[in-house]
Structures are given as structure tokens and as C-alpha cells.
């Protein structure tokens, strides 16, 4: 869902992270900045600095956990049935 107004702070970082895989144009739009990429990157940079995150590019917000989930690697550890624990 697109934000009706430009997001700031942790809301901006969370939204940008959630949309980072789609690219900067989509992330800016979803975070309420429309096609104003410059304002989006400036606000994102300031928000990251406030949160003490060292991020130079949008794709650096994608965590290893996100990559693992996307690749479908790893094992699912669960009982075969509800009676087996």
C-alpha cells in the first residue's frame, strides 16, 4: 500500500527495506515520494544515519535473511505430524 504522505524515520526505513528488491523507483513511490527519487534518497539517508545504520545504497537494506527466504535455501524443521514433537 502506498503511503499518502512521505514517510520518515523508522517507517521510511521499514518501507524502503520491504520494497528494495523492486528497485528505487518503486520504493520511492511506495514510501510516499512519488517520482521524487532525490528527496527519497535524502530522507532515507538521514533516517538511516539517525538509526545508526551505515547504508550507501538501497539494496544494502536487504538482509541475508531476506535473501535466504527468497532463494528457498535452508531446511524446514517441523514434526511430521502433530503428535510427533
PDB file of N, CA and C in Angstrom:
ATOM      1  N   UNK A   1       0.837  -1.172   0.000  1.00  0.00           N
ATOM      2  CA  UNK A   1       0.000   0.000   0.000  1.00  0.00           C
ATOM      3  C   UNK A   1       0.888   1.243   0.000  1.00  0.00           C
ATOM      4  N   UNK A   2       0.600   2.141  -0.870  1.00  0.00           N
ATOM      5  CA  UNK A   2       1.368   3.370  -0.988  1.00  0.00           C
ATOM      6  C   UNK A   2       1.000   4.329   0.135  1.00  0.00           C
ATOM      7  N   UNK A   3       2.023   4.950   0.710  1.00  0.00           N
ATOM      8  CA  UNK A   3       1.777   5.923   1.768  1.00  0.00           C
ATOM      9  C   UNK A   3       1.214   7.205   1.157  1.00  0.00           C
ATOM     10  N   UNK A   4       0.184   7.794   1.776  1.00  0.00           N
ATOM     11  CA  UNK A   4      -0.389   9.031   1.245  1.00  0.00           C
ATOM     12  C   UNK A   4       0.520  10.247   1.436  1.00  0.00           C
ATOM     13  N   UNK A   5       1.458  10.165   2.371  1.00  0.00           N
ATOM     14  CA  UNK A   5       2.404  11.259   2.585  1.00  0.00           C
ATOM     15  C   UNK A   5       3.798  10.645   2.737  1.00  0.00           C
ATOM     16  N   UNK A   6       4.845  11.407   2.466  1.00  0.00           N
ATOM     17  CA  UNK A   6       6.199  10.872   2.581  1.00  0.00           C
ATOM     18  C   UNK A   6       6.513  10.376   3.994  1.00  0.00           C
ATOM     19  N   UNK A   7       7.013   9.171   4.058  1.00  0.00           N
ATOM     20  CA  UNK A   7       7.377   8.580   5.344  1.00  0.00           C
ATOM     21  C   UNK A   7       8.729   9.113   5.803  1.00  0.00           C
ATOM     22  N   UNK A   8       8.971   9.032   7.106  1.00  0.00           N
ATOM     23  CA  UNK A   8      10.239   9.453   7.697  1.00  0.00           C
ATOM     24  C   UNK A   8      10.644   8.453   8.774  1.00  0.00           C
ATOM     25  N   UNK A   9      11.886   8.504   9.199  1.00  0.00           N
ATOM     26  CA  UNK A   9      12.373   7.701  10.319  1.00  0.00           C
ATOM     27  C   UNK A   9      12.285   6.211  10.084  1.00  0.00           C
ATOM     28  N   UNK A  10      11.921   5.489  11.143  1.00  0.00           N
ATOM     29  CA  UNK A  10      11.875   4.026  11.060  1.00  0.00           C
ATOM     30  C   UNK A  10      10.811   3.551  10.079  1.00  0.00           C
ATOM     31  N   UNK A  11       9.715   4.299   9.944  1.00  0.00           N
ATOM     32  CA  UNK A  11       8.686   3.917   8.980  1.00  0.00           C
ATOM     33  C   UNK A  11       9.248   3.945   7.561  1.00  0.00           C
ATOM     34  N   UNK A  12      10.036   4.956   7.260  1.00  0.00           N
ATOM     35  CA  UNK A  12      10.653   5.064   5.940  1.00  0.00           C
ATOM     36  C   UNK A  12      11.630   3.917   5.705  1.00  0.00           C
ATOM     37  N   UNK A  13      12.471   3.636   6.676  1.00  0.00           N
ATOM     38  CA  UNK A  13      13.463   2.566   6.520  1.00  0.00           C
ATOM     39  C   UNK A  13      12.764   1.219   6.348  1.00  0.00           C
ATOM     40  N   UNK A  14      11.723   0.963   7.137  1.00  0.00           N
ATOM     41  CA  UNK A  14      10.981  -0.291   7.017  1.00  0.00           C
ATOM     42  C   UNK A  14      10.324  -0.430   5.654  1.00  0.00           C
ATOM     43  N   UNK A  15       9.698   0.629   5.183  1.00  0.00           N
ATOM     44  CA  UNK A  15       9.035   0.603   3.881  1.00  0.00           C
ATOM     45  C   UNK A  15      10.062   0.434   2.751  1.00  0.00           C
ATOM     46  N   UNK A  16      11.166   1.153   2.842  1.00  0.00           N
ATOM     47  CA  UNK A  16      12.209   1.054   1.819  1.00  0.00           C
ATOM     48  C   UNK A  16      12.785  -0.358   1.776  1.00  0.00           C
ATOM     49  N   UNK A  17      13.005  -0.938   2.939  1.00  0.00           N
ATOM     50  CA  UNK A  17      13.532  -2.312   3.009  1.00  0.00           C
ATOM     51  C   UNK A  17      12.547  -3.294   2.380  1.00  0.00           C
ATOM     52  N   UNK A  18      11.265  -3.126   2.679  1.00  0.00           N
ATOM     53  CA  UNK A  18      10.250  -4.029   2.142  1.00  0.00           C
ATOM     54  C   UNK A  18      10.147  -3.944   0.625  1.00  0.00           C
ATOM     55  N   UNK A  19      10.506  -2.804   0.057  1.00  0.00           N
ATOM     56  CA  UNK A  19      10.374  -2.605  -1.388  1.00  0.00           C
ATOM     57  C   UNK A  19      11.709  -2.532  -2.120  1.00  0.00           C
ATOM     58  N   UNK A  20      12.803  -2.767  -1.427  1.00  0.00           N
ATOM     59  CA  UNK A  20      14.138  -2.619  -2.015  1.00  0.00           C
ATOM     60  C   UNK A  20      14.366  -3.533  -3.207  1.00  0.00           C
ATOM     61  N   UNK A  21      13.803  -4.730  -3.176  1.00  0.00           N
ATOM     62  CA  UNK A  21      14.014  -5.682  -4.268  1.00  0.00           C
ATOM     63  C   UNK A  21      13.394  -5.208  -5.580  1.00  0.00           C
ATOM     64  N   UNK A  22      12.365  -4.371  -5.493  1.00  0.00           N
ATOM     65  CA  UNK A  22      11.693  -3.885  -6.700  1.00  0.00           C
ATOM     66  C   UNK A  22      12.414  -2.693  -7.334  1.00  0.00           C
ATOM     67  N   UNK A  23      13.375  -2.126  -6.640  1.00  0.00           N
ATOM     68  CA  UNK A  23      14.127  -1.004  -7.186  1.00  0.00           C
ATOM     69  C   UNK A  23      13.770   0.316  -6.525  1.00  0.00           C
ATOM     70  N   UNK A  24      14.596   1.309  -6.791  1.00  0.00           N
ATOM     71  CA  UNK A  24      14.469   2.592  -6.108  1.00  0.00           C
ATOM     72  C   UNK A  24      13.203   3.352  -6.519  1.00  0.00           C
ATOM     73  N   UNK A  25      12.789   3.227  -7.788  1.00  0.00           N
ATOM     74  CA  UNK A  25      11.602   3.946  -8.236  1.00  0.00           C
ATOM     75  C   UNK A  25      10.354   3.451  -7.504  1.00  0.00           C
ATOM     76  N   UNK A  26      10.212   2.144  -7.409  1.00  0.00           N
ATOM     77  CA  UNK A  26       9.056   1.552  -6.720  1.00  0.00           C
ATOM     78  C   UNK A  26       9.127   1.874  -5.227  1.00  0.00           C
ATOM     79  N   UNK A  27      10.310   1.749  -4.636  1.00  0.00           N
ATOM     80  CA  UNK A  27      10.461   2.030  -3.202  1.00  0.00           C
ATOM     81  C   UNK A  27      10.083   3.478  -2.901  1.00  0.00           C
ATOM     82  N   UNK A  28      10.551   4.406  -3.718  1.00  0.00           N
ATOM     83  CA  UNK A  28      10.223   5.825  -3.510  1.00  0.00           C
ATOM     84  C   UNK A  28       8.720   6.047  -3.617  1.00  0.00           C
ATOM     85  N   UNK A  29       8.113   5.442  -4.607  1.00  0.00           N
ATOM     86  CA  UNK A  29       6.666   5.589  -4.805  1.00  0.00           C
ATOM     87  C   UNK A  29       5.895   5.010  -3.613  1.00  0.00           C
ATOM     88  N   UNK A  30       6.250   3.809  -3.191  1.00  0.00           N
ATOM     89  CA  UNK A  30       5.544   3.147  -2.094  1.00  0.00           C
ATOM     90  C   UNK A  30       5.722   3.895  -0.769  1.00  0.00           C
ATOM     91  N   UNK A  31       6.846   4.567  -0.612  1.00  0.00           N
ATOM     92  CA  UNK A  31       7.127   5.290   0.630  1.00  0.00           C
ATOM     93  C   UNK A  31       6.549   6.705   0.628  1.00  0.00           C
ATOM     94  N   UNK A  32       5.797   7.059  -0.422  1.00  0.00           N
ATOM     95  CA  UNK A  32       5.096   8.336  -0.452  1.00  0.00           C
ATOM     96  C   UNK A  32       5.843   9.462  -1.139  1.00  0.00           C
ATOM     97  N   UNK A  33       6.922   9.155  -1.853  1.00  0.00           N
ATOM     98  CA  UNK A  33       7.708  10.198  -2.507  1.00  0.00           C
ATOM     99  C   UNK A  33       7.412  10.324  -3.997  1.00  0.00           C
ATOM    100  N   UNK A  34       6.504   9.521  -4.504  1.00  0.00           N
ATOM    101  CA  UNK A  34       6.165   9.583  -5.923  1.00  0.00           C
ATOM    102  C   UNK A  34       7.376   9.333  -6.791  1.00  0.00           C
ATOM    103  N   UNK A  35       7.633  10.237  -7.723  1.00  0.00           N
ATOM    104  CA  UNK A  35       8.802  10.083  -8.598  1.00  0.00           C
ATOM    105  C   UNK A  35       9.973  10.977  -8.179  1.00  0.00           C
ATOM    106  N   UNK A  36       9.912  11.519  -6.968  1.00  0.00           N
ATOM    107  CA  UNK A  36      10.976  12.380  -6.444  1.00  0.00           C
ATOM    108  C   UNK A  36      12.058  11.517  -5.771  1.00  0.00           C
ATOM    109  N   UNK A  37      12.886  10.902  -6.590  1.00  0.00           N
ATOM    110  CA  UNK A  37      13.928   9.985  -6.114  1.00  0.00           C
ATOM    111  C   UNK A  37      14.934  10.710  -5.226  1.00  0.00           C
ATOM    112  N   UNK A  38      15.265  11.945  -5.583  1.00  0.00           N
ATOM    113  CA  UNK A  38      16.257  12.703  -4.819  1.00  0.00           C
ATOM    114  C   UNK A  38      15.797  12.921  -3.371  1.00  0.00           C
ATOM    115  N   UNK A  39      14.568  13.367  -3.192  1.00  0.00           N
ATOM    116  CA  UNK A  39      14.049  13.580  -1.827  1.00  0.00           C
ATOM    117  C   UNK A  39      13.973  12.271  -1.058  1.00  0.00           C
ATOM    118  N   UNK A  40      13.583  11.198  -1.756  1.00  0.00           N
ATOM    119  CA  UNK A  40      13.506   9.882  -1.128  1.00  0.00           C
ATOM    120  C   UNK A  40      14.879   9.427  -0.630  1.00  0.00           C
ATOM    121  N   UNK A  41      15.883   9.523  -1.483  1.00  0.00           N
ATOM    122  CA  UNK A  41      17.222   9.067  -1.074  1.00  0.00           C
ATOM    123  C   UNK A  41      17.783   9.938   0.043  1.00  0.00           C
ATOM    124  N   UNK A  42      17.516  11.239  -0.004  1.00  0.00           N
ATOM    125  CA  UNK A  42      17.985  12.134   1.048  1.00  0.00           C
ATOM    126  C   UNK A  42      17.333  11.788   2.389  1.00  0.00           C
ATOM    127  N   UNK A  43      16.012  11.612   2.377  1.00  0.00           N
ATOM    128  CA  UNK A  43      15.294  11.273   3.609  1.00  0.00           C
ATOM    129  C   UNK A  43      15.712   9.901   4.127  1.00  0.00           C
ATOM    130  N   UNK A  44      15.915   8.952   3.220  1.00  0.00           N
ATOM    131  CA  UNK A  44      16.337   7.608   3.622  1.00  0.00           C
ATOM    132  C   UNK A  44      17.732   7.648   4.235  1.00  0.00           C
ATOM    133  N   UNK A  45      18.621   8.407   3.629  1.00  0.00           N
ATOM    134  CA  UNK A  45      19.982   8.540   4.161  1.00  0.00           C
ATOM    135  C   UNK A  45      19.956   9.147   5.564  1.00  0.00           C
ATOM    136  N   UNK A  46      19.175  10.193   5.757  1.00  0.00           N
ATOM    137  CA  UNK A  46      19.067  10.844   7.071  1.00  0.00           C
ATOM    138  C   UNK A  46      18.444   9.903   8.106  1.00  0.00           C
ATOM    139  N   UNK A  47      17.417   9.165   7.706  1.00  0.00           N
ATOM    140  CA  UNK A  47      16.771   8.225   8.622  1.00  0.00           C
ATOM    141  C   UNK A  47      17.722   7.106   9.023  1.00  0.00           C
ATOM    142  N   UNK A  48      18.492   6.617   8.068  1.00  0.00           N
ATOM    143  CA  UNK A  48      19.467   5.556   8.361  1.00  0.00           C
ATOM    144  C   UNK A  48      20.550   6.075   9.311  1.00  0.00           C
ATOM    145  N   UNK A  49      21.024   7.290   9.089  1.00  0.00           N
ATOM    146  CA  UNK A  49      22.029   7.875   9.975  1.00  0.00           C
ATOM    147  C   UNK A  49      21.492   8.027  11.390  1.00  0.00           C
ATOM    148  N   UNK A  50      20.241   8.464  11.520  1.00  0.00           N
ATOM    149  CA  UNK A  50      19.611   8.603  12.829  1.00  0.00           C
ATOM    150  C   UNK A  50      19.533   7.261  13.541  1.00  0.00           C
ATOM    151  N   UNK A  51      19.286   6.191  12.765  1.00  0.00           N
ATOM    152  CA  UNK A  51      19.182   4.848  13.331  1.00  0.00           C
ATOM    153  C   UNK A  51      20.549   4.178  13.460  1.00  0.00           C
ATOM    154  N   UNK A  52      21.597   4.911  13.104  1.00  0.00           N
ATOM    155  CA  UNK A  52      22.969   4.409  13.163  1.00  0.00           C
ATOM    156  C   UNK A  52      23.198   3.234  12.213  1.00  0.00           C
ATOM    157  N   UNK A  53      22.545   3.280  11.048  1.00  0.00           N
ATOM    158  CA  UNK A  53      22.738   2.276  10.005  1.00  0.00           C
ATOM    159  C   UNK A  53      23.673   2.853   8.957  1.00  0.00           C
ATOM    160  N   UNK A  54      24.628   2.075   8.558  1.00  0.00           N
ATOM    161  CA  UNK A  54      25.562   2.515   7.522  1.00  0.00           C
ATOM    162  C   UNK A  54      25.117   1.913   6.192  1.00  0.00           C
ATOM    163  N   UNK A  55      24.305   2.679   5.463  1.00  0.00           N
ATOM    164  CA  UNK A  55      23.739   2.227   4.198  1.00  0.00           C
ATOM    165  C   UNK A  55      24.062   3.260   3.134  1.00  0.00           C
ATOM    166  N   UNK A  56      24.697   2.805   2.061  1.00  0.00           N
ATOM    167  CA  UNK A  56      25.022   3.707   0.958  1.00  0.00           C
ATOM    168  C   UNK A  56      24.069   3.530  -0.212  1.00  0.00           C
ATOM    169  N   UNK A  57      23.524   2.313  -0.361  1.00  0.00           N
ATOM    170  CA  UNK A  57      22.615   2.022  -1.462  1.00  0.00           C
ATOM    171  C   UNK A  57      21.385   1.302  -0.934  1.00  0.00           C
ATOM    172  N   UNK A  58      20.298   1.427  -1.647  1.00  0.00           N
ATOM    173  CA  UNK A  58      19.038   0.825  -1.231  1.00  0.00           C
ATOM    174  C   UNK A  58      19.158  -0.681  -1.051  1.00  0.00           C
ATOM    175  N   UNK A  59      19.878  -1.349  -1.941  1.00  0.00           N
ATOM    176  CA  UNK A  59      19.968  -2.813  -1.856  1.00  0.00           C
ATOM    177  C   UNK A  59      20.722  -3.292  -0.615  1.00  0.00           C
ATOM    178  N   UNK A  60      21.411  -2.405   0.075  1.00  0.00           N
ATOM    179  CA  UNK A  60      22.081  -2.790   1.318  1.00  0.00           C
ATOM    180  C   UNK A  60      21.093  -2.994   2.459  1.00  0.00           C
ATOM    181  N   UNK A  61      19.848  -2.568   2.265  1.00  0.00           N
ATOM    182  CA  UNK A  61      18.811  -2.793   3.272  1.00  0.00           C
ATOM    183  C   UNK A  61      18.287  -4.230   3.234  1.00  0.00           C
ATOM    184  N   UNK A  62      18.557  -4.934   2.138  1.00  0.00           N
ATOM    185  CA  UNK A  62      18.121  -6.327   2.026  1.00  0.00           C
ATOM    186  C   UNK A  62      19.057  -7.170   2.872  1.00  0.00           C
ATOM    187  N   UNK A  63      18.498  -7.846   3.862  1.00  0.00           N
ATOM    188  CA  UNK A  63      19.304  -8.628   4.793  1.00  0.00           C
ATOM    189  C   UNK A  63      19.578 -10.022   4.251  1.00  0.00           C
ATOM    190  N   UNK A  64      20.531 -10.704   4.864  1.00  0.00           N
ATOM    191  CA  UNK A  64      20.817 -12.083   4.489  1.00  0.00           C
ATOM    192  C   UNK A  64      19.601 -12.966   4.692  1.00  0.00           C
ATOM    193  N   UNK A  65      18.834 -12.693   5.735  1.00  0.00           N
ATOM    194  CA  UNK A  65      17.623 -13.477   5.997  1.00  0.00           C
ATOM    195  C   UNK A  65      16.641 -13.322   4.835  1.00  0.00           C
ATOM    196  N   UNK A  66      16.496 -12.112   4.307  1.00  0.00           N
ATOM    197  CA  UNK A  66      15.619 -11.892   3.157  1.00  0.00           C
ATOM    198  C   UNK A  66      16.104 -12.689   1.952  1.00  0.00           C
ATOM    199  N   UNK A  67      17.415 -12.722   1.749  1.00  0.00           N
ATOM    200  CA  UNK A  67      17.987 -13.446   0.613  1.00  0.00           C
ATOM    201  C   UNK A  67      17.766 -14.940   0.748  1.00  0.00           C
ATOM    202  N   UNK A  68      17.905 -15.479   1.954  1.00  0.00           N
ATOM    203  CA  UNK A  68      17.698 -16.905   2.176  1.00  0.00           C
ATOM    204  C   UNK A  68      16.250 -17.281   1.910  1.00  0.00           C
ATOM    205  N   UNK A  69      15.333 -16.462   2.395  1.00  0.00           N
ATOM    206  CA  UNK A  69      13.914 -16.729   2.174  1.00  0.00           C
ATOM    207  C   UNK A  69      13.604 -16.702   0.685  1.00  0.00           C
ATOM    208  N   UNK A  70      14.168 -15.737  -0.037  1.00  0.00           N
ATOM    209  CA  UNK A  70      13.927 -15.614  -1.468  1.00  0.00           C
ATOM    210  C   UNK A  70      14.487 -16.803  -2.236  1.00  0.00           C
ATOM    211  N   UNK A  71      15.680 -17.241  -1.867  1.00  0.00           N
ATOM    212  CA  UNK A  71      16.313 -18.340  -2.577  1.00  0.00           C
ATOM    213  C   UNK A  71      15.686 -19.685  -2.244  1.00  0.00           C
ATOM    214  N   UNK A  72      14.978 -19.756  -1.129  1.00  0.00           N
ATOM    215  CA  UNK A  72      14.361 -21.005  -0.732  1.00  0.00           C
ATOM    216  C   UNK A  72      15.365 -22.012  -0.207  1.00  0.00           C
ATOM    217  N   UNK A  73      16.523 -21.547   0.221  1.00  0.00           N
ATOM    218  CA  UNK A  73      17.525 -22.452   0.768  1.00  0.00           C
ATOM    219  C   UNK A  73      17.282 -22.628   2.248  1.00  0.00           C
ATOM    220  N   UNK A  74      17.944 -23.577   2.809  1.00  0.00           N
ATOM    221  CA  UNK A  74      17.780 -23.851   4.223  1.00  0.00           C
ATOM    222  C   UNK A  74      16.826 -25.013   4.425  1.00  0.00           C
ATOM    223  N   UNK A  75      16.665 -25.406   5.638  1.00  0.00           N
ATOM    224  CA  UNK A  75      15.804 -26.530   5.959  1.00  0.00           C
ATOM    225  C   UNK A  75      14.628 -26.074   6.789  1.00  0.00           C
ATOM    226  N   UNK A  76      13.517 -26.751   6.593  1.00  0.00           N
ATOM    227  CA  UNK A  76      12.357 -26.527   7.439  1.00  0.00           C
ATOM    228  C   UNK A  76      12.360 -27.637   8.475  1.00  0.00           C
ATOM    229  N   UNK A  77      12.404 -27.249   9.723  1.00  0.00           N
ATOM    230  CA  UNK A  77      12.426 -28.213  10.814  1.00  0.00           C
ATOM    231  C   UNK A  77      11.053 -28.180  11.471  1.00  0.00           C
ATOM    232  N   UNK A  78      10.318 -29.265  11.283  1.00  0.00           N
ATOM    233  CA  UNK A  78       8.965 -29.360  11.847  1.00  0.00           C
ATOM    234  C   UNK A  78       8.620 -30.828  12.013  1.00  0.00           C
ATOM    235  N   UNK A  79       7.755 -31.143  12.940  1.00  0.00           N
ATOM    236  CA  UNK A  79       7.349 -32.536  13.115  1.00  0.00           C
ATOM    237  C   UNK A  79       6.538 -33.023  11.916  1.00  0.00           C
ATOM    238  N   UNK A  80       6.596 -34.339  11.658  1.00  0.00           N
ATOM    239  CA  UNK A  80       5.829 -34.919  10.564  1.00  0.00           C
ATOM    240  C   UNK A  80       4.325 -34.808  10.810  1.00  0.00           C
ATOM    241  N   UNK A  81       3.923 -35.052  12.043  1.00  0.00           N
ATOM    242  CA  UNK A  81       2.517 -34.952  12.427  1.00  0.00           C
ATOM    243  C   UNK A  81       2.409 -34.144  13.707  1.00  0.00           C
ATOM    244  N   UNK A  82       1.200 -33.794  14.074  1.00  0.00           N
ATOM    245  CA  UNK A  82       1.029 -33.007  15.299  1.00  0.00           C
ATOM    246  C   UNK A  82       1.340 -33.801  16.551  1.00  0.00           C
ATOM    247  N   UNK A  83       1.350 -35.141  16.461  1.00  0.00           N
ATOM    248  CA  UNK A  83       1.664 -35.958  17.632  1.00  0.00           C
ATOM    249  C   UNK A  83       3.161 -36.186  17.802  1.00  0.00           C
ATOM    250  N   UNK A  84       3.945 -35.930  16.767  1.00  0.00           N
ATOM    251  CA  UNK A  84       5.397 -36.097  16.867  1.00  0.00           C
ATOM    252  C   UNK A  84       6.051 -34.762  17.169  1.00  0.00           C
ATOM    253  N   UNK A  85       6.788 -34.735  18.265  1.00  0.00           N
ATOM    254  CA  UNK A  85       7.478 -33.491  18.599  1.00  0.00           C
ATOM    255  C   UNK A  85       8.949 -33.691  18.615  1.00  0.00           C
TER     256      UNK A  85
END
